[in-house]
Amino acid sequence: MTGALLKHVREHFRTMEGYVSAGMEMTKDDTKIFLNANENPFELPGLEGLNRYPEPQPAALLEAFAKTYGVESDQIVITRGADEAIAILIRVFCEPHKDSVILNPPTFGIYGVDSRAQPANVIEVPLLKTQGTYLLDADGIIKAAKNPKNGVKLVFLCSPNNPTGTSFSHETISEICEALEGHAVVVLDETYAEFAEVGSMTADLETTPNLIILRTLSKSYAFAGMRIGCMIAADTDFISLVRAKALETYPLTRLSVEAAFHVLSPQIREIAHQNIKKLLDERDRMQAALEKSDQVITIYPSDANFLLVEMKDAHGFYEYAKTHNVILRDFSAKPGTENCIRLSIGTPDENDTVLKLLQDFSKT
Ligand SMILES: Cc1ncc(COP(=O)(O)O)c(C=O)c1O
């Protein structure tokens, strides 16, 4: 499927020439002599291979990603985490001072920061808080995105959502995509998908032309330090455009690419999957223990590796934990998460420390 996303891309990206880097001509062919990139031929001991620039999008890693996510390799752009994909998408789709994005707060802060940096206009359609959980306001999103006065190019959806932990139904997301076909592009951030029972929507990409999905190795594969993620879309012309014109020249370091192969090997993947189970068990244990505390008002249902906890005095507990060297995330002053902290699930020992602190805080 081609063209469905491309037509929403800013005009000059479609017409300009991309940079052809020396790295694009790189192959693993040992019989060739590469004197095209002003590299230093004298390798340093222990740092062999690092004298050479890396391949911008290594074909073998694209294949490994395609296998991991059940898509084709020409539907993927590998990025420095989902973060970089978010920044690229805003840059490629939003005309500064003219186009808009739709966000559904409370949600991941970077969408707003990157949009305002462009600057793109930010239209907020808040999540609906109902019966102890959060829901997408599908009608509100569709209405705002279809209003021609708003000039909406991108709709960011995050499922499971950070910081609420909520998974949104695939039906609702499909309904939004379908209603906006021809009007706007939907970016579904699935950074936490591996922790959720509902899983990913990558299988829907073929039938959902205006959908782009973001994935990352940061969370479920414990790889945040290496900065590897990707965007996936069915429109392969769009994917080619991003690779050719919107990426930094050599975005992925040789070390991170090498490590990514290791992470995606069958042995390491198996361990990563076992660790996801461990994390989910710990999340359940923490939930049950936190519910017993007289400080806790509500724990929102979470499909991710964190809990959003409404407390009698969230800010007070955040400060108390901080003075005892435990850093939580304070959402108490943010609209939609009043009196909440977000607690990442740690090791059993780390989690026990939080529970003990909560007990002590309760007595203060
Ligand atoms: C919803 C969401 N998207 C993207 C990211 C960034 O992920 P990455 O490490 O892949 O850049 C985060 C990080 O916390 C996140 O919560």
PDB file of N, CA, C and O in Angstrom, residues 133-163:
ATOM      1  N   THR A 133     -11.442   4.577  35.611  1.00  0.00           N
ATOM      2  CA  THR A 133     -10.442   4.378  34.559  1.00  0.00           C
ATOM      3  C   THR A 133     -10.515   5.535  33.552  1.00  0.00           C
ATOM      4  O   THR A 133     -11.262   6.492  33.742  1.00  0.00           O
ATOM      5  N   TYR A 134      -9.719   5.443  32.506  1.00  0.00           N
ATOM      6  CA  TYR A 134      -9.667   6.497  31.496  1.00  0.00           C
ATOM      7  C   TYR A 134     -10.093   5.914  30.151  1.00  0.00           C
ATOM      8  O   TYR A 134      -9.735   4.782  29.814  1.00  0.00           O
ATOM      9  N   LEU A 135     -10.823   6.711  29.380  1.00  0.00           N
ATOM     10  CA  LEU A 135     -11.255   6.277  28.045  1.00  0.00           C
ATOM     11  C   LEU A 135     -10.895   7.344  27.020  1.00  0.00           C
ATOM     12  O   LEU A 135     -10.853   8.531  27.347  1.00  0.00           O
ATOM     13  N   LEU A 136     -10.682   6.903  25.765  1.00  0.00           N
ATOM     14  CA  LEU A 136     -10.487   7.875  24.690  1.00  0.00           C
ATOM     15  C   LEU A 136     -11.825   8.525  24.366  1.00  0.00           C
ATOM     16  O   LEU A 136     -12.852   7.826  24.288  1.00  0.00           O
ATOM     17  N   ASP A 137     -11.818   9.818  24.147  1.00  0.00           N
ATOM     18  CA  ASP A 137     -13.022  10.522  23.699  1.00  0.00           C
ATOM     19  C   ASP A 137     -13.022  10.466  22.167  1.00  0.00           C
ATOM     20  O   ASP A 137     -12.666  11.441  21.490  1.00  0.00           O
ATOM     21  N   ALA A 138     -13.429   9.308  21.635  1.00  0.00           N
ATOM     22  CA  ALA A 138     -13.323   9.088  20.182  1.00  0.00           C
ATOM     23  C   ALA A 138     -14.119  10.146  19.406  1.00  0.00           C
ATOM     24  O   ALA A 138     -13.611  10.710  18.424  1.00  0.00           O
ATOM     25  N   ASP A 139     -15.321  10.441  19.863  1.00  0.00           N
ATOM     26  CA  ASP A 139     -16.147  11.427  19.137  1.00  0.00           C
ATOM     27  C   ASP A 139     -15.473  12.800  19.149  1.00  0.00           C
ATOM     28  O   ASP A 139     -15.440  13.492  18.125  1.00  0.00           O
ATOM     29  N   GLY A 140     -14.932  13.168  20.329  1.00  0.00           N
ATOM     30  CA  GLY A 140     -14.261  14.466  20.455  1.00  0.00           C
ATOM     31  C   GLY A 140     -13.042  14.557  19.543  1.00  0.00           C
ATOM     32  O   GLY A 140     -12.792  15.592  18.908  1.00  0.00           O
ATOM     33  N   ILE A 141     -12.274  13.457  19.475  1.00  0.00           N
ATOM     34  CA  ILE A 141     -11.067  13.438  18.622  1.00  0.00           C
ATOM     35  C   ILE A 141     -11.460  13.595  17.149  1.00  0.00           C
ATOM     36  O   ILE A 141     -10.898  14.404  16.408  1.00  0.00           O
ATOM     37  N   ILE A 142     -12.474  12.806  16.757  1.00  0.00           N
ATOM     38  CA  ILE A 142     -12.877  12.809  15.338  1.00  0.00           C
ATOM     39  C   ILE A 142     -13.405  14.195  14.948  1.00  0.00           C
ATOM     40  O   ILE A 142     -13.048  14.746  13.896  1.00  0.00           O
ATOM     41  N   LYS A 143     -14.217  14.752  15.841  1.00  0.00           N
ATOM     42  CA  LYS A 143     -14.810  16.072  15.557  1.00  0.00           C
ATOM     43  C   LYS A 143     -13.709  17.133  15.415  1.00  0.00           C
ATOM     44  O   LYS A 143     -13.693  17.903  14.453  1.00  0.00           O
ATOM     45  N   ALA A 144     -12.768  17.133  16.364  1.00  0.00           N
ATOM     46  CA  ALA A 144     -11.695  18.148  16.326  1.00  0.00           C
ATOM     47  C   ALA A 144     -10.802  17.951  15.099  1.00  0.00           C
ATOM     48  O   ALA A 144     -10.365  18.917  14.477  1.00  0.00           O
ATOM     49  N   ALA A 145     -10.541  16.686  14.760  1.00  0.00           N
ATOM     50  CA  ALA A 145      -9.620  16.412  13.646  1.00  0.00           C
ATOM     51  C   ALA A 145     -10.263  16.720  12.295  1.00  0.00           C
ATOM     52  O   ALA A 145      -9.570  17.045  11.333  1.00  0.00           O
ATOM     53  N   LYS A 146     -11.586  16.608  12.238  1.00  0.00           N
ATOM     54  CA  LYS A 146     -12.245  16.837  10.951  1.00  0.00           C
ATOM     55  C   LYS A 146     -12.633  18.298  10.735  1.00  0.00           C
ATOM     56  O   LYS A 146     -13.007  18.669   9.623  1.00  0.00           O
ATOM     57  N   ASN A 147     -12.509  19.097  11.784  1.00  0.00           N
ATOM     58  CA  ASN A 147     -12.847  20.515  11.641  1.00  0.00           C
ATOM     59  C   ASN A 147     -11.775  21.194  10.780  1.00  0.00           C
ATOM     60  O   ASN A 147     -10.627  21.318  11.196  1.00  0.00           O
ATOM     61  N   PRO A 148     -12.124  21.638   9.573  1.00  0.00           N
ATOM     62  CA  PRO A 148     -11.099  22.181   8.666  1.00  0.00           C
ATOM     63  C   PRO A 148     -10.379  23.392   9.245  1.00  0.00           C
ATOM     64  O   PRO A 148      -9.223  23.655   8.900  1.00  0.00           O
ATOM     65  N   LYS A 149     -11.021  24.100  10.160  1.00  0.00           N
ATOM     66  CA  LYS A 149     -10.379  25.288  10.754  1.00  0.00           C
ATOM     67  C   LYS A 149      -9.167  24.885  11.599  1.00  0.00           C
ATOM     68  O   LYS A 149      -8.262  25.676  11.834  1.00  0.00           O
ATOM     69  N   ASN A 150      -9.162  23.639  12.090  1.00  0.00           N
ATOM     70  CA  ASN A 150      -8.093  23.216  13.001  1.00  0.00           C
ATOM     71  C   ASN A 150      -6.800  22.801  12.291  1.00  0.00           C
ATOM     72  O   ASN A 150      -5.746  22.775  12.892  1.00  0.00           O
ATOM     73  N   GLY A 151      -6.876  22.434  11.040  1.00  0.00           N
ATOM     74  CA  GLY A 151      -5.678  22.013  10.296  1.00  0.00           C
ATOM     75  C   GLY A 151      -4.934  20.875  10.978  1.00  0.00           C
ATOM     76  O   GLY A 151      -3.709  20.897  11.091  1.00  0.00           O
ATOM     77  N   VAL A 152      -5.668  19.855  11.417  1.00  0.00           N
ATOM     78  CA  VAL A 152      -5.024  18.757  12.156  1.00  0.00           C
ATOM     79  C   VAL A 152      -4.325  17.806  11.192  1.00  0.00           C
ATOM     80  O   VAL A 152      -4.919  17.311  10.237  1.00  0.00           O
ATOM     81  N   LYS A 153      -3.033  17.574  11.449  1.00  0.00           N
ATOM     82  CA  LYS A 153      -2.261  16.633  10.630  1.00  0.00           C
ATOM     83  C   LYS A 153      -2.055  15.309  11.365  1.00  0.00           C
ATOM     84  O   LYS A 153      -2.043  14.252  10.745  1.00  0.00           O
ATOM     85  N   LEU A 154      -1.816  15.398  12.679  1.00  0.00           N
ATOM     86  CA  LEU A 154      -1.469  14.197  13.441  1.00  0.00           C
ATOM     87  C   LEU A 154      -2.353  14.047  14.663  1.00  0.00           C
ATOM     88  O   LEU A 154      -2.663  15.032  15.338  1.00  0.00           O
ATOM     89  N   VAL A 155      -2.727  12.800  14.950  1.00  0.00           N
ATOM     90  CA  VAL A 155      -3.421  12.481  16.205  1.00  0.00           C
ATOM     91  C   VAL A 155      -2.535  11.474  16.936  1.00  0.00           C
ATOM     92  O   VAL A 155      -2.265  10.391  16.402  1.00  0.00           O
ATOM     93  N   PHE A 156      -2.055  11.845  18.117  1.00  0.00           N
ATOM     94  CA  PHE A 156      -1.229  10.913  18.896  1.00  0.00           C
ATOM     95  C   PHE A 156      -2.116  10.126  19.856  1.00  0.00           C
ATOM     96  O   PHE A 156      -2.816  10.710  20.684  1.00  0.00           O
ATOM     97  N   LEU A 157      -2.086   8.805  19.731  1.00  0.00           N
ATOM     98  CA  LEU A 157      -2.762   7.928  20.687  1.00  0.00           C
ATOM     99  C   LEU A 157      -1.674   7.091  21.347  1.00  0.00           C
ATOM    100  O   LEU A 157      -0.720   6.674  20.679  1.00  0.00           O
ATOM    101  N   CYS A 158      -1.834   6.836  22.624  1.00  0.00           N
ATOM    102  CA  CYS A 158      -0.812   6.070  23.340  1.00  0.00           C
ATOM    103  C   CYS A 158      -1.518   4.934  24.076  1.00  0.00           C
ATOM    104  O   CYS A 158      -2.370   5.186  24.934  1.00  0.00           O
ATOM    105  N   SER A 159      -1.191   3.700  23.720  1.00  0.00           N
ATOM    106  CA  SER A 159      -1.877   2.564  24.343  1.00  0.00           C
ATOM    107  C   SER A 159      -0.924   1.374  24.472  1.00  0.00           C
ATOM    108  O   SER A 159      -0.415   0.909  23.456  1.00  0.00           O
ATOM    109  N   PRO A 160      -0.689   0.893  25.698  1.00  0.00           N
ATOM    110  CA  PRO A 160      -1.082   1.444  26.987  1.00  0.00           C
ATOM    111  C   PRO A 160      -0.540   2.856  27.162  1.00  0.00           C
ATOM    112  O   PRO A 160       0.585   3.149  26.738  1.00  0.00           O
ATOM    113  N   ASN A 161      -1.365   3.671  27.815  1.00  0.00           N
ATOM    114  CA  ASN A 161      -1.050   5.090  27.910  1.00  0.00           C
ATOM    115  C   ASN A 161      -0.145   5.386  29.112  1.00  0.00           C
ATOM    116  O   ASN A 161      -0.340   4.851  30.197  1.00  0.00           O
ATOM    117  N   ASN A 162       0.829   6.232  28.879  1.00  0.00           N
ATOM    118  CA  ASN A 162       1.661   6.764  29.955  1.00  0.00           C
ATOM    119  C   ASN A 162       1.142   8.174  30.265  1.00  0.00           C
ATOM    120  O   ASN A 162       1.039   8.971  29.344  1.00  0.00           O
ATOM    121  N   PRO A 163       0.746   8.513  31.486  1.00  0.00           N
ATOM    122  CA  PRO A 163       1.036   7.857  32.761  1.00  0.00           C
ATOM    123  C   PRO A 163      -0.114   7.041  33.355  1.00  0.00           C
ATOM    124  O   PRO A 163       0.010   6.599  34.493  1.00  0.00           O
TER     125      PRO A 163
END
